[in-house]
Coordinates of C-alpha atoms in Angstrom, one line a residue:
X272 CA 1.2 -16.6 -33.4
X273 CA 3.1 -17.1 -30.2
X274 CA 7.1 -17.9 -30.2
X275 CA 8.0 -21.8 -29.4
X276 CA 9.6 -20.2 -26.0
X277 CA 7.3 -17.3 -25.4
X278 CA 8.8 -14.5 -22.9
X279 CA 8.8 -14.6 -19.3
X280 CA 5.5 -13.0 -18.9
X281 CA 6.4 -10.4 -15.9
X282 CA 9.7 -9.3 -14.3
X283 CA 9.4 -7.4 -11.6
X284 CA 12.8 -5.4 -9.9
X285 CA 12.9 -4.8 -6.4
X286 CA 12.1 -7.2 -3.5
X287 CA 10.5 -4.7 -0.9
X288 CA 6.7 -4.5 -0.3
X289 CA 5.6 -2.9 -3.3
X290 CA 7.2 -5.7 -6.0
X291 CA 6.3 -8.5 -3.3
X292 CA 2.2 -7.4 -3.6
X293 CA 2.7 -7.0 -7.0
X294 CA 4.4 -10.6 -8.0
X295 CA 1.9 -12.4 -4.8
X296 CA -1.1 -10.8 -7.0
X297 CA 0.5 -11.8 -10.4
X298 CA 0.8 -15.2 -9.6
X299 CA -2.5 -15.6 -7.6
X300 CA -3.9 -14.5 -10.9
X301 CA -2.1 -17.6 -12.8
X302 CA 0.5 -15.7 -14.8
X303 CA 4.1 -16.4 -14.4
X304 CA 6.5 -13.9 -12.8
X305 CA 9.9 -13.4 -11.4
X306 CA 10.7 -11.4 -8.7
X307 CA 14.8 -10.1 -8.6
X308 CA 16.6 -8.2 -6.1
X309 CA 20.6 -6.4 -6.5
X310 CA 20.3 -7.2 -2.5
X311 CA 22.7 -10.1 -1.4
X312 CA 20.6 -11.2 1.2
X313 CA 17.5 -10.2 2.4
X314 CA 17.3 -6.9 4.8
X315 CA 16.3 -7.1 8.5
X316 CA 15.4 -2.9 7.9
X317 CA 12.7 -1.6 9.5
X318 CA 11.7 1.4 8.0
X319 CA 8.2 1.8 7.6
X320 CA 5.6 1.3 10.8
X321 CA 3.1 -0.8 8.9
X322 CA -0.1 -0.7 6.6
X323 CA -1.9 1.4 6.9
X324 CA -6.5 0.7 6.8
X325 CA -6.3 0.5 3.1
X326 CA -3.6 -1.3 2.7
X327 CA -4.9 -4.0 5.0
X328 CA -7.8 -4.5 2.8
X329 CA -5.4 -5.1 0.0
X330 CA -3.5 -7.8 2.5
X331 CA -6.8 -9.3 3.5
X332 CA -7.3 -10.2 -0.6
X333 CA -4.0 -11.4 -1.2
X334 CA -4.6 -13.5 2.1
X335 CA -2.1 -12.6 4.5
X336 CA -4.3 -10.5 6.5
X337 CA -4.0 -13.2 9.7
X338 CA 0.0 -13.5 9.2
X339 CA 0.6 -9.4 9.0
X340 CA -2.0 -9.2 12.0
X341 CA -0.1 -12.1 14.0
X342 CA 3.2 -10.2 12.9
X343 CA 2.3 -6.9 14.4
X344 CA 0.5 -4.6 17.0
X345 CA -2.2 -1.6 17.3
X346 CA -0.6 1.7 17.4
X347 CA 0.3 2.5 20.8
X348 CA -0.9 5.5 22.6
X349 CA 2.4 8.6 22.5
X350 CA 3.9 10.0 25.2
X351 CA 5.7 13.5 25.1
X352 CA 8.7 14.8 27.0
X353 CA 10.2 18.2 27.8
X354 CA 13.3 18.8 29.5
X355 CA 13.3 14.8 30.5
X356 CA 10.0 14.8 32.1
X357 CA 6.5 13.3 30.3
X358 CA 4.5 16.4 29.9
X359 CA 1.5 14.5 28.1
X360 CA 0.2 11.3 26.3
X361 CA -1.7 11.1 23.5
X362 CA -3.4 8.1 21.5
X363 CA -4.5 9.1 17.9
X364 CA -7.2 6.5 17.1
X365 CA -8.6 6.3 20.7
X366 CA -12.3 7.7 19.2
X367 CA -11.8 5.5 16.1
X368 CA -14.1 2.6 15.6
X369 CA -13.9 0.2 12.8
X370 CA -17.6 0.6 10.9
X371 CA -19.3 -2.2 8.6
X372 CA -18.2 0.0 5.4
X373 CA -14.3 0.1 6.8
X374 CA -13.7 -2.7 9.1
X375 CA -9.9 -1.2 9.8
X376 CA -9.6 1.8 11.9
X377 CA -6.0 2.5 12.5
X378 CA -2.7 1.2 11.0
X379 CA -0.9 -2.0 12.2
X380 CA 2.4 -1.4 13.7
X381 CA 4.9 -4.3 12.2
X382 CA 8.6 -3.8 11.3
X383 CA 8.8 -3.8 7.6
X384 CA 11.3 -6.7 6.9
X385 CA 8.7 -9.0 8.4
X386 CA 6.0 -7.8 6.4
X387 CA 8.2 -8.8 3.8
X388 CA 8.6 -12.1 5.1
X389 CA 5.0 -12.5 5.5
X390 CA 4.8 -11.5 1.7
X391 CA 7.5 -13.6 0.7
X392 CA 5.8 -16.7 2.5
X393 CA 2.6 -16.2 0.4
X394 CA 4.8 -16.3 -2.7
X395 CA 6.2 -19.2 -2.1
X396 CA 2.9 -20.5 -2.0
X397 CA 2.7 -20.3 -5.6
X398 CA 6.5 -21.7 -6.1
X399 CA 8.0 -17.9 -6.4
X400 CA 11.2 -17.3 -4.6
X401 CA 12.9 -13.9 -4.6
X402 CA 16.3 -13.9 -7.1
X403 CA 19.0 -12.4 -4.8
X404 CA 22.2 -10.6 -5.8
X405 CA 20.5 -9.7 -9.3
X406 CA 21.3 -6.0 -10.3
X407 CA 19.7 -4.5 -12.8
X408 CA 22.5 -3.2 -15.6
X409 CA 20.6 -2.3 -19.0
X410 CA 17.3 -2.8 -20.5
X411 CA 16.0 -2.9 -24.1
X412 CA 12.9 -3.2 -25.5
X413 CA 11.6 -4.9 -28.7
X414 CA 8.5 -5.0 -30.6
X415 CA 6.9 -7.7 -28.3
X416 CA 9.4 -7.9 -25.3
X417 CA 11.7 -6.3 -23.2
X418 CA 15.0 -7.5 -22.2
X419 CA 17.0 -7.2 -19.2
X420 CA 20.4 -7.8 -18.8
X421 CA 22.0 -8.5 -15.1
X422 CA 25.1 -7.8 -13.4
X423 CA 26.5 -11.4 -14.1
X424 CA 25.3 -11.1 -17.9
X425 CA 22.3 -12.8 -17.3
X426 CA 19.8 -11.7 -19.8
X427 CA 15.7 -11.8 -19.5
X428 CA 13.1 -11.7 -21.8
X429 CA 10.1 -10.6 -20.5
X430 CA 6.6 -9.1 -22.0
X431 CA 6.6 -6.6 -18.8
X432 CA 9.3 -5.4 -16.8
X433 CA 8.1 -3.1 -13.0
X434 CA 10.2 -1.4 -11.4
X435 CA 9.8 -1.3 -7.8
X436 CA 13.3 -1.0 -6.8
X437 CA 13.1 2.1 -4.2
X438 CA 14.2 5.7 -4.7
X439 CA 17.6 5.1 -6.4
X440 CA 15.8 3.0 -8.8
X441 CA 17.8 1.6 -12.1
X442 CA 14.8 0.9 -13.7
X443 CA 13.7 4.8 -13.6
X444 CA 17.2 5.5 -14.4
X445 CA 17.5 3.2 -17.6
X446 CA 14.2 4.7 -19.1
X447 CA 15.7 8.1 -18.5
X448 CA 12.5 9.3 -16.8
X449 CA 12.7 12.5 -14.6
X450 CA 12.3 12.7 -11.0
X451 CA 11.3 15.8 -10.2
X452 CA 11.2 17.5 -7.1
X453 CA 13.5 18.5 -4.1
X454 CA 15.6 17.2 -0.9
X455 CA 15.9 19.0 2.0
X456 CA 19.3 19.0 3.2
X457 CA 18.4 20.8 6.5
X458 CA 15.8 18.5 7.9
X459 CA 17.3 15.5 8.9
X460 CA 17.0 12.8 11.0
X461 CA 19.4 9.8 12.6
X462 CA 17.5 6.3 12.4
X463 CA 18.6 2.5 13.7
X464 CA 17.3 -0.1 15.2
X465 CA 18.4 -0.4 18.7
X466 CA 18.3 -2.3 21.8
X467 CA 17.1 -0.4 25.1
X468 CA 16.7 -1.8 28.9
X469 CA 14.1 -0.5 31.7
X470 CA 11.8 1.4 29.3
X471 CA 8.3 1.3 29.2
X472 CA 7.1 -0.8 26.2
X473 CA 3.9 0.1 26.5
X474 CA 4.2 4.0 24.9
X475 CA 6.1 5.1 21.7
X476 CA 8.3 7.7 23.8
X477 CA 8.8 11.3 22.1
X478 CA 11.7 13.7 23.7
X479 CA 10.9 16.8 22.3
X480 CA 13.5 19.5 23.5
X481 CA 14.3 23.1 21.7
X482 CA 17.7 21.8 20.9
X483 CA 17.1 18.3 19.6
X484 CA 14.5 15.1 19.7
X485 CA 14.8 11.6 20.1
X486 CA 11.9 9.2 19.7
X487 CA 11.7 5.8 20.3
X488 CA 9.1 3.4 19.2
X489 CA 9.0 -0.5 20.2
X490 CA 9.4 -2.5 17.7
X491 CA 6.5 -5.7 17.9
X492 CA 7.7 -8.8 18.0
X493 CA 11.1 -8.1 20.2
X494 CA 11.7 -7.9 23.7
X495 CA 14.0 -4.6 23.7
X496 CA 14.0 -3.4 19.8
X497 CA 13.2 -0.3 19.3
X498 CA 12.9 2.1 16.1
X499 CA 15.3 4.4 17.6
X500 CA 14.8 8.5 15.5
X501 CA 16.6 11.3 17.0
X502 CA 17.6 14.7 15.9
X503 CA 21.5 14.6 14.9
X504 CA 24.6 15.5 16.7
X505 CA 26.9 18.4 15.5
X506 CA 30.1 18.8 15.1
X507 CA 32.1 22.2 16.0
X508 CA 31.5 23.6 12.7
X509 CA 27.6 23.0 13.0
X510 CA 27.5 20.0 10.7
X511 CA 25.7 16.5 11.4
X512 CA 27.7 13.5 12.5
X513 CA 26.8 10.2 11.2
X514 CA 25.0 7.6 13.2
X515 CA 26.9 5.7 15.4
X516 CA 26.3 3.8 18.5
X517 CA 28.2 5.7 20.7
X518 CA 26.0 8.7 19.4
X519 CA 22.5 7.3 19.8
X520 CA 24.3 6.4 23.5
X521 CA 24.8 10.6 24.2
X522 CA 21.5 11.3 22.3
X523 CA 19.8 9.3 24.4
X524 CA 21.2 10.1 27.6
X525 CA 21.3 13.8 27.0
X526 CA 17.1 14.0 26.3
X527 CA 15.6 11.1 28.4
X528 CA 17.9 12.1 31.4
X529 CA 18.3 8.3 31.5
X530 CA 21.8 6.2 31.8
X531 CA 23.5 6.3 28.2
X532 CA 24.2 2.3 29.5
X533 CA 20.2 1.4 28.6
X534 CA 21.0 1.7 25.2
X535 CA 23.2 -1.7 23.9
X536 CA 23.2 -2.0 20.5
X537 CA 22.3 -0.2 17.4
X538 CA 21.9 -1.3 13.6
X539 CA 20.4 -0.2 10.3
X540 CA 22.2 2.9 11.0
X541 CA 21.0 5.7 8.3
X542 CA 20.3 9.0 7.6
X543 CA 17.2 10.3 6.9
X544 CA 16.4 13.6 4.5
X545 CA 13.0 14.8 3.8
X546 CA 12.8 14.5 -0.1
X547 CA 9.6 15.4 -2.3
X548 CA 9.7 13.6 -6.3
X549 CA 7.8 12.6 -8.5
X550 CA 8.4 10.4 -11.7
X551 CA 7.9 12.1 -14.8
X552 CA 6.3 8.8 -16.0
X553 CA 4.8 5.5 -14.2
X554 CA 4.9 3.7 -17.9
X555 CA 7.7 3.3 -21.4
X556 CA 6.5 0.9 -23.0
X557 CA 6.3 -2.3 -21.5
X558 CA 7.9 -1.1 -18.3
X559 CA 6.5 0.3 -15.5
X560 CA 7.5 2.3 -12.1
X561 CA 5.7 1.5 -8.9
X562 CA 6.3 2.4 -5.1
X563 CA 9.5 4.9 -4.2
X564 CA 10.8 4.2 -8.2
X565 CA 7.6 6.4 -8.5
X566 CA 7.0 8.4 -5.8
X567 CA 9.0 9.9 -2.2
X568 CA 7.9 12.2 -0.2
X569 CA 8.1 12.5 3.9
X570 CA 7.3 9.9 6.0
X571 CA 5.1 12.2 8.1
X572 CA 1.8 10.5 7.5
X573 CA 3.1 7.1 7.0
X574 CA 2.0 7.0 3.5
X575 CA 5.4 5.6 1.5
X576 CA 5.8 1.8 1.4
X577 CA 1.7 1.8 1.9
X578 CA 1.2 3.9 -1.6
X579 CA 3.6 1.6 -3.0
X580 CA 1.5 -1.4 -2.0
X581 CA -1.8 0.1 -3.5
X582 CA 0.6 1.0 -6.6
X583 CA 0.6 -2.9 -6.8
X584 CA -2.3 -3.6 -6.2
X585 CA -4.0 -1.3 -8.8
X586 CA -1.1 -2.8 -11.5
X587 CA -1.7 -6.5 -10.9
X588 CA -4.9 -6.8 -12.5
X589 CA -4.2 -4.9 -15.3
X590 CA -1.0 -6.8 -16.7
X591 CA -2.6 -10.0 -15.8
X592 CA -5.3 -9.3 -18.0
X593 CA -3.1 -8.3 -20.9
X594 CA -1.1 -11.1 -20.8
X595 CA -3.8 -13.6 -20.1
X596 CA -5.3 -11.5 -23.7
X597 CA -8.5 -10.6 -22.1
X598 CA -7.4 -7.0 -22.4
X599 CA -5.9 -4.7 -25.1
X600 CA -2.3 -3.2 -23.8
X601 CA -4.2 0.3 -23.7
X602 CA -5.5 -0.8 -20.3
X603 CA -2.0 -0.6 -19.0
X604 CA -2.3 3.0 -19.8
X605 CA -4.8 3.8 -16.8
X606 CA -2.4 3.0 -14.6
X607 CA -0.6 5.9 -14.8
X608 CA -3.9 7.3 -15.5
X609 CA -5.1 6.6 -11.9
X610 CA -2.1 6.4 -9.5
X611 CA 0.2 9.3 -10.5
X612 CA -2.8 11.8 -9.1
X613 CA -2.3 9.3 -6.2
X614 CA 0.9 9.9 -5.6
X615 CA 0.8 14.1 -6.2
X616 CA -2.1 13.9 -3.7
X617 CA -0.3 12.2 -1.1
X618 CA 2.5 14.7 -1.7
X619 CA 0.8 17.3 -0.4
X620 CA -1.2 15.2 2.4
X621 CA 2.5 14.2 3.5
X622 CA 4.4 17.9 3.2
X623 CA 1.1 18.7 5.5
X624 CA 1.5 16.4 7.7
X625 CA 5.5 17.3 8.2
X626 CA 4.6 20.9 8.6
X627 CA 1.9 20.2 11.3
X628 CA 4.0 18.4 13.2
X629 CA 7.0 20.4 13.1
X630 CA 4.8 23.3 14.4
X631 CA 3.1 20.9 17.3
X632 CA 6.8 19.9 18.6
X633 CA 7.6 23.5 19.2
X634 CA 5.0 23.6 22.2
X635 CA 5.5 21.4 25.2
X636 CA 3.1 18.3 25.0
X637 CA 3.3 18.4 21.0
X638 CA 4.6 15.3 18.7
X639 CA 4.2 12.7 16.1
X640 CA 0.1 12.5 16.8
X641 CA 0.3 15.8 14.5
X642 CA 1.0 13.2 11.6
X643 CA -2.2 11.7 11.7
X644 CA -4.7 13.2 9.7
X645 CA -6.9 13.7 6.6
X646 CA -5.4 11.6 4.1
X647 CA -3.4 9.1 5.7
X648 CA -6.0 6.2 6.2
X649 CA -5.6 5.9 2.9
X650 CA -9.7 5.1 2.3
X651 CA -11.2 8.2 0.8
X652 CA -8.7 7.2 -2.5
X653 CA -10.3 7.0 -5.6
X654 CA -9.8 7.5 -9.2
X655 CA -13.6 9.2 -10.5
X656 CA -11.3 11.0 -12.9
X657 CA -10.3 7.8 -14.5
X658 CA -11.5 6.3 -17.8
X659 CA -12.5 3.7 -16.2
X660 CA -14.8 4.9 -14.2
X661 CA -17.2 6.1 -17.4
X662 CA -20.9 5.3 -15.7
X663 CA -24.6 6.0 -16.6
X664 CA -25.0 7.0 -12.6
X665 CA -24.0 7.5 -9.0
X666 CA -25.8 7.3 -6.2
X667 CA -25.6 9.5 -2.8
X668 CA -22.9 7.4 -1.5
X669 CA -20.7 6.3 -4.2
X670 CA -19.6 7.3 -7.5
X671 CA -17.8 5.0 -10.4
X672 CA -13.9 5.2 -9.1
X673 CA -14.6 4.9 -5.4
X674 CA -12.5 2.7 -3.0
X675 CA -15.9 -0.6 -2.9
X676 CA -17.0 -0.7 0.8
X677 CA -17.1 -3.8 3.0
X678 CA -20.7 -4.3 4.7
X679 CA -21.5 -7.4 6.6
X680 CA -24.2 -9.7 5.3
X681 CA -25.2 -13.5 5.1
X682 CA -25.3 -16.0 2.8
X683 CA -29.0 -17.0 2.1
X684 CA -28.6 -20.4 1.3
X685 CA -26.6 -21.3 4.4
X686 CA -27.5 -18.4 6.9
X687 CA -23.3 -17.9 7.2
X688 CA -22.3 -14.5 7.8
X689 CA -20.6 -13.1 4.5
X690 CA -18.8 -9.8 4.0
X691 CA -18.2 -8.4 0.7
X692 CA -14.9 -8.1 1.0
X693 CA -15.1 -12.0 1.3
X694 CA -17.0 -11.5 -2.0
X695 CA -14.4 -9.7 -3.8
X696 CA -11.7 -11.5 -3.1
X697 CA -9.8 -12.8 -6.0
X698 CA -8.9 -12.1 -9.2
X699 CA -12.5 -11.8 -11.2
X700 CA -15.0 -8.5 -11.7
X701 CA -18.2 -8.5 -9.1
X702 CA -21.8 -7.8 -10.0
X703 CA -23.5 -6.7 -7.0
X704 CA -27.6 -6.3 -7.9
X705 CA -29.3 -4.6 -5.5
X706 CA -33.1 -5.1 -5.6
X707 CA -35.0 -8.4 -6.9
X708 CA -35.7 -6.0 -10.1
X709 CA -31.6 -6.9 -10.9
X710 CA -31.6 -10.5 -11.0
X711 CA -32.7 -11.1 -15.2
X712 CA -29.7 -8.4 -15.2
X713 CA -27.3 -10.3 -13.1
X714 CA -27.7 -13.2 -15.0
X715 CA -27.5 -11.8 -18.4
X716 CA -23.7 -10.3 -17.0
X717 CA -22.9 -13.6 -15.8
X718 CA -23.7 -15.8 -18.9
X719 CA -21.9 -12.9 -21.2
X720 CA -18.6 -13.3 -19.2
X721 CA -18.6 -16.6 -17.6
X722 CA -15.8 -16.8 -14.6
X723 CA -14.8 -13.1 -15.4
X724 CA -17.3 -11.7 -13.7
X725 CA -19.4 -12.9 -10.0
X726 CA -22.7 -11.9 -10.1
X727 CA -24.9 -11.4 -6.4
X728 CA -28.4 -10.5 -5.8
X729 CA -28.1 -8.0 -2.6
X730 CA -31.5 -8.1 -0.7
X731 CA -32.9 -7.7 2.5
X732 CA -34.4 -10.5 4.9
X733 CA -36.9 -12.4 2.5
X734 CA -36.5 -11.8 -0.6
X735 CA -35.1 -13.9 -3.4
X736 CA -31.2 -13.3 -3.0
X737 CA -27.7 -14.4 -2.9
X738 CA -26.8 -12.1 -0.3
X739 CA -29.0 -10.9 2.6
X740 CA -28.4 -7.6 3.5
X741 CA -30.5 -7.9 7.1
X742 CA -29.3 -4.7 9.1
X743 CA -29.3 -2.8 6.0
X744 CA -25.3 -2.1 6.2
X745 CA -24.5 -2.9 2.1
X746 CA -27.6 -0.6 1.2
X747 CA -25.9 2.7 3.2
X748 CA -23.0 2.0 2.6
X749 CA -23.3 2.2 -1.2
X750 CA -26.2 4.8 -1.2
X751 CA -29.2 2.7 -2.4
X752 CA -32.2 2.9 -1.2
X753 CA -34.5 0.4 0.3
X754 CA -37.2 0.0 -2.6
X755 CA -34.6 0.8 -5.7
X756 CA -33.1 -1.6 -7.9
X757 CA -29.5 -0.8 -8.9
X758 CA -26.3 -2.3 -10.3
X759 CA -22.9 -2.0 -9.1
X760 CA -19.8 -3.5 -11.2
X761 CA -16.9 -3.5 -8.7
X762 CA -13.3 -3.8 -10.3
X763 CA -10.7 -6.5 -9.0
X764 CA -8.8 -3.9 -6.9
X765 CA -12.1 -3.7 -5.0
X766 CA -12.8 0.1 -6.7
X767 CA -15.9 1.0 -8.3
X768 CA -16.0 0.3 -12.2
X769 CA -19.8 1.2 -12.4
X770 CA -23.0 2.2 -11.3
X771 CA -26.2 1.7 -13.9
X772 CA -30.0 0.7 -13.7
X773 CA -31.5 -2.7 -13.6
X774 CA -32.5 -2.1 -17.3
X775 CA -28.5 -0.7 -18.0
X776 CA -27.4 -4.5 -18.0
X777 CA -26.3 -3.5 -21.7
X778 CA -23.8 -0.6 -20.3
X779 CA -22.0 -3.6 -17.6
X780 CA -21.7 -5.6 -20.7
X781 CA -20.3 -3.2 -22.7
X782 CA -17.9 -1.9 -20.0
X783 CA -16.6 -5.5 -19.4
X784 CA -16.2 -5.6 -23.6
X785 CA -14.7 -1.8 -23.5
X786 CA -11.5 -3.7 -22.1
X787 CA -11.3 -5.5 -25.7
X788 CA -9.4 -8.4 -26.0
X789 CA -6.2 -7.9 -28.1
X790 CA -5.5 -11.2 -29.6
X791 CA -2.0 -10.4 -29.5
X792 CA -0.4 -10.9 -26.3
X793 CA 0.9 -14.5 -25.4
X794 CA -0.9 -16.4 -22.7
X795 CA 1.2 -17.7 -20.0

């Protein structure tokens, strides 16, 4: 039986874009959450470049795709410098098309405080506000909570706490979990925002020289920002100097050839150090690590803060259906399952990508293009090794796991065109029946799990269906052919739960009912 004043049902620590995805899909989903941050205010940081293809179909769920677009800007094409003079431009995604299976082709350049206000906006939506100046001091867990107690003395009960509060994280630190791996002390890197005159906003501008680099990137939105990158100065005994305006000033002027005046201001000084760890652990308990508490690794690749959002997004679900007790607390154990193969993949795609390009800048015409590559579209994820992804078949296209393609189609009823993506969205399991042979199927899933579950008869121009497939697009993209009858489950994070027969109706059901409700968990 349920406590008179039940627990808060999630806490989540950490304000940046992974704990903003996760509380926006918590509270889409109807369960209460609170968001803190140790920050005082909220950071005007830029950090990462954007989201990345994958992550943009996450955005387009939680339904700030138009916002982040609006916020941002394509990727702008690169051009190279050696000695002061441009040598070469390149532009990554030029032969890049968006396809009816992947409707995003390339990242989307934004600076990352204002994806967070874009996030941020969509929380308060749903009457969430991010808790400033909250630090994180101690946590202890219960049978059927966890507290945390703040800086102030605060103290919150809460069923789940996540930590998604960056690289330094206290939550990873209070569960003593390990974070394995290494920082490289050589390879570093002088960052700010800055303000430049007289430079051509049109290019991402790379000064590649044997005895240093600058690179600066416009930042969208401004007039003169810029993500200002450079390597650092020296001092007479060889070691760096911190970042300081009057040192981005000499930087600059000593590899663009340009007047050291151009460049007015600087903020968000830092330093930058390659470092490659891992957590031990995503979940103790009832708490969980997601984003840099996780995972860091170089920023070749531009995979961090977009991992951390898919981290999210695979998490939401899960805790929402455990609290909400249409799931057993053993689903929360796929999490870690599933995204901590993620993140040892994408240490390797990233340390790649760093070594690529740190062999392209060596050459005259070489730079940051080397970082794009396999891997860091962030599409060809899945988790087929999952135990979620149990299914009686695959087809030649997909396999139970796999990242659900879009595919454009129309509604029948109306003639509107509908994409499946506009299918998925929300917070409920989709039933796509391909084939009329599907449709006693699709409704025997529907009526067994009522509102859980959205059930669509895929067909092509004539036949009896929900969906009209006309051009064929849904069929390739999910392998099926034009005369077979087949069922695919897709999961609320828009991956692949399974793939079965017309006649396997009895193995949907059963996957849907191998998430057992618990009975235990309070509803919030």
């Amino acid at each position: 039986m349920c406590a008179a004043t039940p627990p808060l049902p999630v806490l989540v620590v950490g304000a940046g874009p992974t704990g903003l995805t996760l509380a926006v899909d918590l509270a889409r989903r109807g369960i209460a959450v609170r968001i803190i941050d140790k920050s005082a205010g909220f950071p005007r940081t830029s950090r990462a470049k954007g989201p990345n293809p994958r992550s943009l179909e996450v955005l387009e769920d939680l339904g700030v795709l138009g916002a982040v677009l609006a916020a941002g800007a394509a990727p702008l094409p690169m051009r190279k410098y050696r000695g002061g003079v441009a040598v070469a431009d390149a532009e990554p995604f030029a032969d890049q098309r968006p396809t009816p299976d992947a409707p995003y082709d390339r990242p989307h350049m934004m600076a990352q405080w204002r994806l967070e206000e874009v996030l941020r906006d969509r929380l308060a939506e749903y009457g969430v506000r991010v808790g400033l100046g909250a630090e994180l001091v101690d946590l202890a867990e219960g049978d059927a909570s966890v507290t945390a107690t703040l800086a102030g003395g605060e103290r919150v009960e809460a069923s789940y706490v996540a930590g998604c509060d960056g690289g330094h994280s206290a939550v990873r630190k209070l569960l003593g979990v390990p974070f394995e791996g290494r920082t490289d002390e050589t390879g570093l890197m002088v960052c700010g925002d800055v303000e430049v005159e007289g430079l051509d906003r049109g290019f991402w501008h790379q000064w590649f020289d044997e005895d240093g680099a600058v690179m600066l990137c416009p930042i969208p939105g401004t007039r003169s920002g810029w993500w200002f990158q450079a390597g650092p100065e020296l001092d007479a005994q060889g070691a760096p100097l911190p970042p300081s305006l009057a040192g981005f000033r000499r930087l600059f002027a000593k590899h663009t050839g340009l007047p050291a005046d151009r460049l007015t201001r600087a903020a968000l000084l830092s330093t930058y150090r390659v470092n490659e760890r891992l957590a031990a652990r995503y979940r103790v308990g009832r708490a969980f690590l997601a984003g840099d508490a996780a995972h860091v690794h170089s920023i070749a690749g531009g995979l961090g803060m977009n991992t951390g959002i898919q981290d999210a997004y695979n998490l939401g679900w899960k805790l929402a259906r455990v609290v909400r007790g249409q799931a057993g607390p053993a689903l929360l154990d796929t999490y870690e399952e599933e995204r901590l193969p993620v993140a040892e993949q994408v240490l390797d795609v990233s340390a790649e990508r760093l070594r690529a390009t740190l062999e392209a800048i060596k050459r005259p015409g070489g730079g940051l293009d080397a970082a794009v590559g396999p891997g860091t579209n962030g599409l060809g994820g899945g988790y087929p090794w999952s135990s979620l992804a149990a299914s009686p078949r695959a087809t030649p296209r997909l396999r139970a796991g796999d990242r659900a393609p879009d595919a454009p189609c129309r509604d029948t009823a109306t003639g509107a065109p509908r994409r499946l993506f506009e299918v998925f969205a929300g917070p409920h399991f989709t039933l796509l029946g391909f084939g009329t042979g599907t449709a006693g199927a699709l409704r025997e899933a529907a009526a067994a799990h009522g509102d859980d579950v959205r059930a669509y008869g895929v067909g092509a121009a004539g036949e009896p269906c929900d969906l009209t497939d006309a051009a064929g697009h849904a069929h390739t993209a999910y392998g099926v052919g034009p005369d077979e009858d087949l069922l695919v489950l897709v999961r609320p994070d828009n991956h692949v739960g399974l793939v079965a027969g017309a006649d396997e109706v009895k193995a949907v059901i059963e996957y849907l009912g191998g998430i057992p409700s618990s009975g235990t968990e309070c509803r919030s």
